XYZ file of C-alpha atoms in Angstrom:
615
model
C -22.692 25.172 -2.210
C -21.697 27.158 -5.271
C -18.982 25.384 -7.195
C -16.032 27.391 -8.428
C -15.456 26.261 -11.972
C -12.205 25.569 -13.773
C -10.777 28.088 -16.233
C -9.420 27.033 -19.622
C -5.809 26.857 -18.385
C -6.872 24.555 -15.528
C -8.242 22.069 -18.037
C -5.071 22.386 -20.141
C -2.787 21.563 -17.200
C -5.030 18.719 -16.044
C -5.353 17.219 -19.541
C -1.555 17.330 -19.955
C -1.224 14.861 -17.053
C -3.445 12.306 -18.766
C -1.778 12.771 -22.163
C 1.773 12.325 -20.798
C 0.724 9.256 -18.751
C -0.821 7.641 -21.828
C 2.218 8.589 -23.901
C 4.527 6.686 -21.546
C 2.409 3.556 -22.016
C 2.599 3.886 -25.796
C 6.380 4.450 -25.640
C 7.049 1.259 -23.712
C 4.566 -0.720 -25.801
C 6.567 0.209 -28.930
C 9.994 -0.108 -27.310
C 9.352 -3.512 -25.729
C 7.141 -5.001 -28.454
C 9.730 -7.645 -29.323
C 9.995 -8.788 -25.709
C 6.364 -9.792 -25.253
C 6.820 -12.242 -22.378
C 5.002 -12.240 -19.062
C 8.383 -11.693 -17.364
C 8.927 -8.439 -19.298
C 5.326 -7.286 -18.960
C 4.765 -8.088 -15.285
C 8.172 -7.478 -13.651
C 9.923 -5.300 -16.228
C 12.402 -8.055 -17.118
C 13.986 -7.606 -13.668
C 16.233 -4.870 -15.067
C 14.860 -1.750 -13.328
C 17.181 0.532 -11.342
C 16.303 1.790 -7.870
C 15.523 5.445 -8.766
C 12.279 5.155 -10.744
C 11.167 2.205 -8.587
C 11.548 4.321 -5.422
C 9.479 7.147 -6.935
C 6.907 4.620 -8.152
C 6.557 3.052 -4.696
C 6.022 6.443 -3.073
C 3.484 7.571 -5.673
C 1.517 4.316 -5.512
C 0.946 4.444 -1.772
C 0.402 8.199 -1.565
C -2.954 8.179 -3.357
C -5.558 10.920 -3.624
C -6.729 9.688 -0.220
C -3.429 11.111 1.100
C -3.480 14.305 -0.967
C -7.060 15.116 0.055
C -7.482 13.218 3.323
C -4.236 13.800 5.249
C -4.420 17.644 5.267
C -8.072 17.373 6.308
C -7.043 14.993 9.104
C -4.451 17.483 10.388
C -6.952 20.359 10.065
C -9.495 18.549 12.267
C -7.367 16.454 14.649
C -3.976 18.167 14.786
C -0.421 17.441 13.672
C -0.096 14.129 15.548
C -0.457 12.670 12.038
C 3.245 13.526 11.694
C 4.050 10.550 13.960
C 3.442 8.281 10.991
C 7.098 8.947 10.107
C 7.933 6.447 12.902
C 5.565 3.852 11.443
C 6.919 4.387 7.907
C 10.485 3.890 9.157
C 9.730 0.578 10.853
C 7.711 -0.582 7.848
C 10.603 0.027 5.427
C 13.153 -1.650 7.728
C 10.997 -4.764 8.207
C 10.134 -4.942 4.510
C 13.717 -4.607 3.253
C 15.408 -6.809 5.842
C 12.762 -9.447 6.611
C 10.397 -9.952 3.683
C 12.193 -8.678 0.558
C 15.262 -11.003 0.718
C 13.019 -14.088 0.792
C 10.840 -12.934 -2.100
C 13.737 -11.698 -4.237
C 15.958 -14.766 -3.846
C 13.132 -17.232 -4.441
C 12.677 -15.825 -7.960
C 8.907 -15.476 -7.777
C 6.680 -13.130 -9.762
C 3.630 -13.243 -7.482
C 4.116 -13.052 -3.701
C 1.517 -15.786 -3.408
C 3.805 -18.203 -5.250
C 5.796 -18.152 -2.008
C 2.810 -19.517 -0.060
C 2.643 -22.532 -2.380
C 6.377 -23.164 -2.080
C 6.218 -22.876 1.722
C 2.822 -24.488 2.378
C 0.555 -25.695 -0.460
C -1.853 -24.561 -3.191
C -4.835 -24.212 -0.823
C -3.072 -21.536 1.249
C -1.924 -19.761 -1.910
C -5.381 -19.629 -3.456
C -7.077 -18.506 -0.214
C -4.647 -15.583 0.146
C -4.929 -14.649 -3.541
C -8.724 -14.485 -3.466
C -8.652 -12.243 -0.366
C -6.125 -9.951 -2.046
C -8.101 -9.661 -5.289
C -11.385 -8.772 -3.542
C -9.639 -6.313 -1.210
C -7.789 -4.563 -4.029
C -10.755 -4.215 -6.390
C -12.862 -2.672 -3.615
C -10.115 -0.306 -2.478
C -9.249 0.744 -6.024
C -12.876 1.575 -6.814
C -13.005 3.864 -3.808
C -9.652 5.485 -4.666
C -11.113 6.382 -8.075
C -14.484 7.593 -6.777
C -13.565 9.517 -3.598
C -11.401 12.276 -5.172
C -13.764 12.533 -8.136
C -16.671 13.204 -5.754
C -14.732 15.735 -3.645
C -13.413 17.627 -6.657
C -16.803 17.568 -8.397
C -18.615 19.167 -5.472
C -15.966 21.839 -4.975
C -14.687 22.700 -8.467
C -17.639 21.671 -10.628
C -15.363 19.157 -12.363
C -17.558 16.487 -13.991
C -17.873 13.485 -11.656
C -18.292 10.577 -14.049
C -16.058 12.196 -16.640
C -13.164 12.109 -14.159
C -14.015 8.574 -12.954
C -14.021 7.054 -16.421
C -11.069 9.146 -17.646
C -9.018 7.802 -14.727
C -10.070 4.203 -15.366
C -9.499 4.390 -19.119
C -6.049 6.050 -18.931
C -4.744 3.664 -16.231
C -6.038 0.606 -18.071
C -4.594 1.967 -21.318
C -0.989 2.388 -20.182
C -1.027 -0.731 -17.967
C -2.361 -2.890 -20.808
C 0.073 -1.475 -23.363
C 3.265 -0.999 -21.388
C 3.150 -3.352 -18.403
C 5.214 -2.715 -15.272
C 7.807 -0.504 -16.950
C 5.056 1.889 -18.043
C 3.557 1.838 -14.546
C 6.902 2.553 -12.855
C 7.953 5.404 -15.164
C 4.458 6.944 -15.168
C 4.424 6.776 -11.373
C 7.789 8.541 -11.278
C 6.381 11.367 -13.407
C 3.208 11.526 -11.285
C 5.281 11.661 -8.099
C 6.973 14.809 -9.379
C 3.545 16.301 -10.177
C 2.339 15.522 -6.631
C 5.358 17.232 -5.037
C 5.015 20.307 -7.285
C 1.282 20.504 -6.521
C 1.892 20.346 -2.779
C 4.671 22.953 -2.948
C 2.484 25.466 -4.809
C -0.189 25.078 -2.112
C 2.389 25.465 0.672
C 3.979 28.587 -0.835
C 0.764 30.385 -1.779
C -1.087 29.254 1.368
C 1.639 30.426 3.750
C 1.823 33.750 1.857
C -1.942 34.189 2.384
C -1.545 33.384 6.085
C 1.222 35.974 6.580
C 4.177 33.585 6.648
C 5.095 30.263 8.223
C 5.638 31.867 11.637
C 1.996 33.021 11.736
C 0.816 29.561 10.657
C 2.701 27.865 13.502
C 1.573 30.458 16.051
C -2.109 30.142 15.103
C -1.838 26.345 14.993
C -0.351 26.340 18.497
C -3.189 28.562 19.764
C -5.674 26.138 18.193
C -4.028 23.092 19.886
C -3.017 21.695 16.476
C 0.646 21.213 17.482
C 0.062 18.919 20.467
C 1.803 16.052 18.703
C 2.953 13.743 21.500
C 0.129 12.136 23.470
C 1.499 9.108 25.343
C -1.891 7.864 26.565
C -1.796 4.048 26.250
C -5.589 3.746 25.923
C -6.091 1.628 22.759
C -9.569 3.128 22.305
C -8.210 6.625 21.601
C -8.275 7.305 17.860
C -4.780 8.820 17.512
C -2.083 8.746 20.206
C 1.670 8.199 20.025
C 1.124 4.447 20.514
C -1.804 3.948 18.155
C 0.042 5.729 15.335
C 3.551 4.343 15.872
C 2.538 0.767 16.802
C -0.848 0.389 15.129
C 0.325 2.394 12.117
C 3.306 0.061 11.682
C 1.051 -3.011 11.566
C -1.416 -1.282 9.230
C 1.189 -0.096 6.742
C 3.234 -3.290 6.933
C 0.084 -5.246 6.127
C -0.623 -3.211 3.000
C 3.010 -2.559 2.118
C 5.492 -5.200 3.321
C 3.744 -8.249 1.848
C 1.643 -6.418 -0.733
C 1.906 -7.632 -4.321
C 2.169 -4.056 -5.660
C 5.261 -3.326 -3.525
C 7.051 -6.629 -3.942
C 6.395 -6.709 -7.693
C 8.251 -3.417 -8.045
C 11.106 -4.500 -5.784
C 11.722 -7.783 -7.603
C 11.750 -5.868 -10.909
C 15.101 -4.375 -9.794
C 18.301 -5.725 -11.334
C 19.827 -6.733 -7.964
C 18.681 -7.200 -4.391
C 20.832 -4.218 -3.394
C 18.928 -2.038 -5.892
C 15.646 -3.325 -4.475
C 16.660 -2.345 -0.929
C 17.918 1.050 -2.087
C 14.561 1.600 -3.796
C 12.787 0.967 -0.486
C 15.033 3.279 1.538
C 14.846 6.110 -1.023
C 11.102 5.529 -1.079
C 11.116 6.152 2.692
C 12.560 9.596 2.011
C 9.706 10.214 -0.426
C 7.133 9.097 2.151
C 8.573 11.533 4.698
C 8.476 14.423 2.187
C 4.843 13.739 1.257
C 3.921 13.392 4.948
C 5.542 16.715 5.896
C 3.868 18.444 2.924
C 0.462 17.033 3.912
C 0.860 18.055 7.580
C 1.931 21.606 6.750
C -0.888 21.883 4.194
C -3.334 20.962 6.972
C -1.848 23.547 9.349
C -1.913 26.280 6.695
C -5.517 25.352 5.929
C -6.398 25.651 9.625
C -4.730 29.050 9.794
C -6.822 30.182 6.804
C -10.163 28.838 8.092
C -9.639 29.218 11.852
C -12.510 31.708 12.238
C -14.876 30.181 9.691
C -14.773 26.420 9.301
C -16.381 25.585 5.926
C -17.296 22.056 7.048
C -19.188 23.030 10.231
C -20.814 26.034 8.518
C -22.187 23.847 5.717
C -20.210 25.439 2.855
C -18.878 21.992 2.024
C -20.564 18.681 2.797
C -17.604 16.432 3.650
C -14.144 16.892 5.256
C -12.426 15.478 2.140
C -13.588 18.583 0.248
C -11.613 20.943 2.514
C -8.374 20.765 0.546
C -9.800 21.362 -2.955
C -12.054 24.145 -1.569
C -8.998 25.761 0.037
C -7.086 25.525 -3.259
C -9.895 27.189 -5.211
C -9.904 29.979 -2.602
C -6.195 30.822 -2.627
C -5.703 30.346 -6.392
C -8.915 32.098 -7.459
C -6.978 34.765 -9.394
C -4.293 32.427 -10.784
C -5.627 30.334 -13.707
C -3.821 27.048 -14.231
C -2.762 26.507 -10.617
C -6.078 24.941 -9.499
C -5.614 22.600 -12.459
C -2.123 21.775 -11.187
C -3.520 20.782 -7.781
C -6.252 18.679 -9.380
C -3.494 17.033 -11.420
C -1.624 16.477 -8.129
C -4.656 14.762 -6.557
C -5.347 12.667 -9.625
C -1.660 11.721 -9.928
C -2.124 9.919 -6.634
C -5.228 8.222 -7.987
C -3.652 7.256 -11.306
C -0.559 5.769 -9.667
C -2.575 3.750 -7.128
C -5.049 2.449 -9.705
C -2.256 1.569 -12.149
C -0.357 -0.314 -9.442
C -3.507 -2.202 -8.488
C -4.393 -3.172 -12.065
C -0.854 -4.376 -12.765
C -0.655 -6.327 -9.486
C -4.112 -7.882 -10.004
C -3.100 -8.979 -13.501
C 0.077 -10.532 -12.103
C -1.469 -12.561 -9.290
C -4.351 -13.746 -11.497
C -2.038 -14.755 -14.356
C 0.529 -16.434 -12.102
C -1.761 -17.986 -9.479
C -4.758 -19.083 -11.528
C -4.293 -18.901 -15.295
C -0.813 -20.430 -15.600
C -1.461 -23.196 -13.082
C -4.721 -24.210 -14.793
C -3.746 -23.511 -18.428
C 0.071 -23.660 -18.613
C 0.261 -23.418 -22.409
C -1.847 -20.297 -22.936
C -0.227 -17.356 -24.714
C 1.658 -14.856 -22.585
C -0.256 -12.032 -24.271
C -3.239 -13.037 -22.142
C -1.695 -11.039 -19.266
C -2.433 -7.826 -21.187
C -6.085 -8.819 -21.556
C -6.266 -9.552 -17.831
C -5.065 -5.985 -17.175
C -7.887 -4.737 -19.395
C -10.444 -6.866 -17.526
C -9.371 -5.597 -14.091
C -9.317 -2.017 -15.369
C -12.974 -2.364 -16.301
C -13.785 -4.031 -12.958
C -12.051 -1.349 -10.869
C -13.774 1.450 -12.788
C -17.110 -0.341 -12.356
C -16.476 -0.595 -8.614
C -16.264 3.206 -8.562
C -19.861 3.257 -9.839
C -20.855 0.859 -7.041
C -18.988 3.014 -4.508
C -21.294 5.931 -5.338
C -24.237 3.857 -4.081
C -22.630 2.638 -0.851
C -22.702 5.783 1.289
C -19.696 6.185 3.601
C -17.670 3.660 1.678
C -14.341 5.505 1.934
C -13.786 4.813 5.623
C -15.217 1.317 5.184
C -12.864 0.464 2.310
C -9.799 1.845 4.086
C -10.696 -0.232 7.134
C -11.152 -3.321 4.939
C -7.676 -2.638 3.532
C -6.316 -2.881 7.068
C -8.617 -5.756 8.027
C -7.366 -7.895 5.132
C -3.773 -6.672 5.295
C -3.267 -7.655 8.960
C -4.136 -11.359 8.581
C -2.094 -11.498 5.354
C 0.892 -10.039 7.210
C 0.390 -12.705 9.880
C 0.229 -15.446 7.233
C 3.502 -14.442 5.549
C 5.134 -13.988 8.963
C 4.156 -17.556 9.878
C 5.819 -18.824 6.714
C 8.992 -16.707 6.834
C 9.725 -16.552 10.584
C 8.283 -19.783 12.033
C 9.660 -22.868 10.215
C 7.653 -25.324 12.346
C 4.259 -23.975 11.181
C 2.473 -26.363 8.780
C -0.153 -25.648 6.121
C -3.021 -26.430 8.495
C -1.721 -23.851 10.952
C -1.314 -21.303 8.136
C -4.852 -21.809 6.801
C -6.385 -21.926 10.286
C -4.438 -18.837 11.375
C -5.546 -16.901 8.269
C -9.178 -17.827 8.936
C -9.054 -16.781 12.591
C -7.121 -13.574 11.804
C -9.680 -12.548 9.158
C -12.535 -13.400 11.544
C -11.104 -11.303 14.402
C -10.281 -8.243 12.299
C -13.633 -8.274 10.485
C -15.465 -8.790 13.789
C -13.946 -5.699 15.425
C -14.248 -3.509 12.315
C -17.827 -4.418 11.411
C -18.787 -3.998 15.068
C -17.254 -0.501 14.959
C -19.337 0.367 11.879
C -22.544 -0.725 13.617
C -21.657 0.765 17.017
C -19.369 3.793 16.440
C -16.840 4.619 19.161
C -17.861 7.183 21.825
C -17.355 10.807 20.775
C -14.871 11.333 23.618
C -12.428 9.014 21.810
C -12.874 10.310 18.261
C -14.213 13.883 18.362
C -12.127 16.472 16.457
C -10.481 19.520 18.009
C -12.584 22.726 18.331
C -13.545 24.452 15.078
C -14.890 28.019 14.940
C -17.630 29.592 12.784
C -17.565 32.989 14.523
C -16.889 34.993 11.343
C -18.981 32.942 8.925
C -21.996 34.244 7.052
C -24.362 31.663 8.514
C -26.543 30.344 5.757
C -26.655 26.617 6.244
C -24.963 25.734 9.521
C -24.914 22.049 10.306
C -24.599 21.113 13.924
C -22.021 18.338 14.270
C -23.527 16.310 17.067
C -22.283 12.817 17.864
C -24.853 10.150 17.163
C -26.386 8.614 20.253
C -27.486 5.013 19.989
C -30.372 4.016 22.215
C -28.985 0.622 23.142
C -25.351 -0.408 23.086
C -24.020 -3.772 24.212
C -21.188 -3.688 26.742
C -18.741 -4.945 24.119
C -19.405 -1.830 21.994
C -17.606 0.473 24.429
C -14.538 -1.786 24.620
C -13.850 -4.156 21.732
C -15.767 -2.249 19.038
C -14.296 1.093 20.133
C -10.719 -0.013 19.413
C -8.747 2.504 17.323
C -9.025 1.671 13.625
C -5.213 1.570 13.410
C -5.209 -1.565 15.582
C -7.442 -3.620 13.235
C -4.388 -4.817 11.340
C -2.553 -5.714 14.573
C -5.558 -7.731 15.792
C -5.680 -9.701 12.537
C -1.919 -10.234 12.371
C -1.337 -11.307 15.970
C -4.493 -13.448 15.951
C -3.293 -15.208 12.793
C 0.201 -15.843 14.201
C -1.025 -17.112 17.586
C -3.674 -19.402 16.053
C -1.237 -20.668 13.389
C 1.375 -21.671 15.977
C -1.166 -23.417 18.237
C -2.857 -25.302 15.371
C 0.533 -26.408 13.993
C 1.542 -27.959 17.323
C -1.857 -29.612 17.735
C -1.762 -31.147 14.231
C 1.941 -32.060 14.143
C 4.452 -29.357 13.355
C 6.342 -29.075 10.068
C 9.711 -30.797 9.831
C 12.458 -28.254 9.175
C 14.380 -30.708 6.978
C 11.575 -30.514 4.393
C 11.882 -26.718 4.030
C 14.458 -25.085 1.779
C 16.533 -22.417 3.620
C 15.734 -19.684 1.073
C 12.080 -19.790 2.170
C 12.881 -18.929 5.802
C 14.469 -15.806 7.285
C 16.449 -16.923 10.380
C 15.644 -13.939 12.612
C 16.622 -16.034 15.640
C 20.270 -15.410 14.628
C 19.866 -11.839 15.950
C 18.901 -13.083 19.412
C 21.181 -16.133 19.645
C 24.304 -14.677 18.014
C 26.391 -15.705 21.024
C 25.694 -19.440 20.708
C 25.765 -21.598 17.578
C 24.056 -24.373 19.550
C 20.999 -22.240 20.347
C 20.923 -20.794 16.827
C 20.825 -24.287 15.360
C 18.117 -25.262 17.859
C 15.962 -22.289 16.807
C 16.366 -23.207 13.138
C 13.988 -26.112 13.863
C 15.848 -28.413 11.493
C 16.149 -25.974 8.561
C 19.646 -26.210 7.069
C 20.761 -22.587 7.396
C 24.380 -23.509 6.751
C 25.672 -20.488 4.783
C 28.304 -22.467 2.896
C 25.867 -25.081 1.703
C 23.243 -22.486 0.868
C 25.641 -20.326 -1.152
C 27.009 -23.379 -2.943
C 23.442 -24.340 -3.801
C 22.823 -20.846 -5.149
C 26.052 -20.517 -7.119
C 25.723 -23.942 -8.721
C 22.230 -22.963 -9.848
C 20.671 -26.155 -8.528
C 16.914 -26.365 -8.432
C 16.219 -25.590 -4.768
C 12.629 -26.700 -4.762
C 12.269 -30.393 -5.542
C 9.054 -31.934 -6.829
C 6.286 -30.808 -9.115
C 5.380 -27.768 -7.030
C 8.759 -26.156 -7.747
C 8.146 -25.791 -11.495
C 5.910 -22.864 -12.450
C 5.177 -23.293 -16.114
C 5.142 -20.164 -18.239
C 3.610 -21.509 -21.430
C 6.148 -19.873 -23.726
C 5.715 -22.013 -26.834
C 6.067 -25.272 -24.955
C 8.830 -24.046 -22.663
C 8.880 -23.544 -18.919
C 11.142 -21.482 -16.706
C 12.780 -22.772 -13.562
C 13.672 -19.952 -11.167
C 17.280 -20.183 -10.112
C 18.505 -17.486 -7.705
C 21.817 -15.937 -8.749
C 24.382 -14.816 -6.199
C 27.124 -12.325 -7.043
C 30.003 -12.983 -4.602
C 31.788 -9.743 -5.611
C 28.785 -7.535 -4.909
C 27.650 -9.776 -2.022
C 24.151 -9.386 -3.406
C 21.633 -11.461 -5.295
C 21.231 -10.561 -8.961
C 18.099 -10.784 -11.051
C 17.146 -14.408 -11.443
C 19.085 -16.614 -13.815
C 16.447 -18.532 -15.725
C 17.138 -21.970 -17.039
C 14.980 -23.014 -19.957
C 13.700 -26.557 -19.989
C 12.150 -27.721 -23.228
C 9.362 -30.281 -23.010
C 9.403 -32.974 -25.609
């Protein structure tokens, strides 16, 4: 395939993105240089407002995989992808009302601190290790995948873009901490929206207007959105997307360190919730832009599919190839789209590096070496930046690693969602149940996913909609024929053929079921030993009509609102014992997290920290 190269103005626009992103890191490094504590660096001093945090959340989870992959998905499989708006809605509601209040009020910096407070160190370390491995792998792929697609379509240098991305992200994360990440993400979110809008406007103009796009998409069966088939083996139906998509996104969103770290950086709990709900609006906008981009792309290529005809070698290259086609006479605009795609990459990689630095510093370094300098957190960011960029090199040698890494994201996220659900929703679950449930959840989700890699699902469940090459100049047509395996075990056509969106649900539900059973077999946890702030009493929703049944469902946890608020307002240390004190190593001082409640605002403020000097 002949690559269409960038013009000078394309490079100017693209370079501007990297320069501005780096500049934000330098700005916050200079502005906050006198506040060089891990609290300032890792959670922005808990003084962020909801606006930039909402933009940052949206940008972080709408990576280049979304910018390049979602339109391609719609182009090949139809607009049913739009149903993810249901999954996003449920994810935001569950995150803001179930998980966020517990994390925010407990005053933690790493979500895995919660697991130690609720269970013990073993559970915390097991979850942290899984998260670190999962995130490094995923981040490497997020860096490599768009670089490969853009290289093969635009002639943009592959390793130049990989290392530029890694260096810039590491640079502004290491210098500016979370504030730099959040404000850079906000800027990159704007770039992503502008990039999408230019494609939508120019693409629909090429297609003869939006009416023509919708008409041609309807004729090509791309607008058959609602398919209520309950078969869990079908790749995308209403149920797999709305139910399976909710589990998948909640696993990598609701209890994800990157999300929670941003939310707890807000000045109040109300700001944190507003950030999530405004972020939902951003998710919807990006989703609609991606779906319409896919439909416009189908309208443009309906008579000559560049993937089937061999013009491009992978579906992920459809979007950049389309952009180079429609903007061929408009220098600078291809560069804007490349900036749009790499904005997604930069924001995701930056979020990952910052979150990895946080969990490593909080969960390993501070617990083992409590008196080390806080400036070590910046060096940890540098280390993970190098590791994530190096993983991109490894990704180039691993073949179809994109789908594998995205599946691993879901495979790890599901059991982690189950683990946090056990701690927050089920007060009787003990640490043995939590650890056993996590192990079984990971085993189940990896079993089904690895089985699916070895024995791919039948073509009837996953084959794309018809694509035409009638008007192509046939030079290198590749016949897309489903692979036929000579011998397949019976389990391959059932268990291994499960839709990839259900991997997270399998891991989550397996973890919860196993955790509950193991806890009862080994002696359940006494509710009196658990502080109320660590549990979310969801049973109150179902037993609102009877205080007796509500109290029974509390399993001994003292959810008496008066006592709990008094405990909060008096600033008493709500976690007794050595495990409650997380030492920060600030010149021989430690910080005890004390949740602060504002009775006027009826919201929890950023944590009041009581300094205790060790003599």
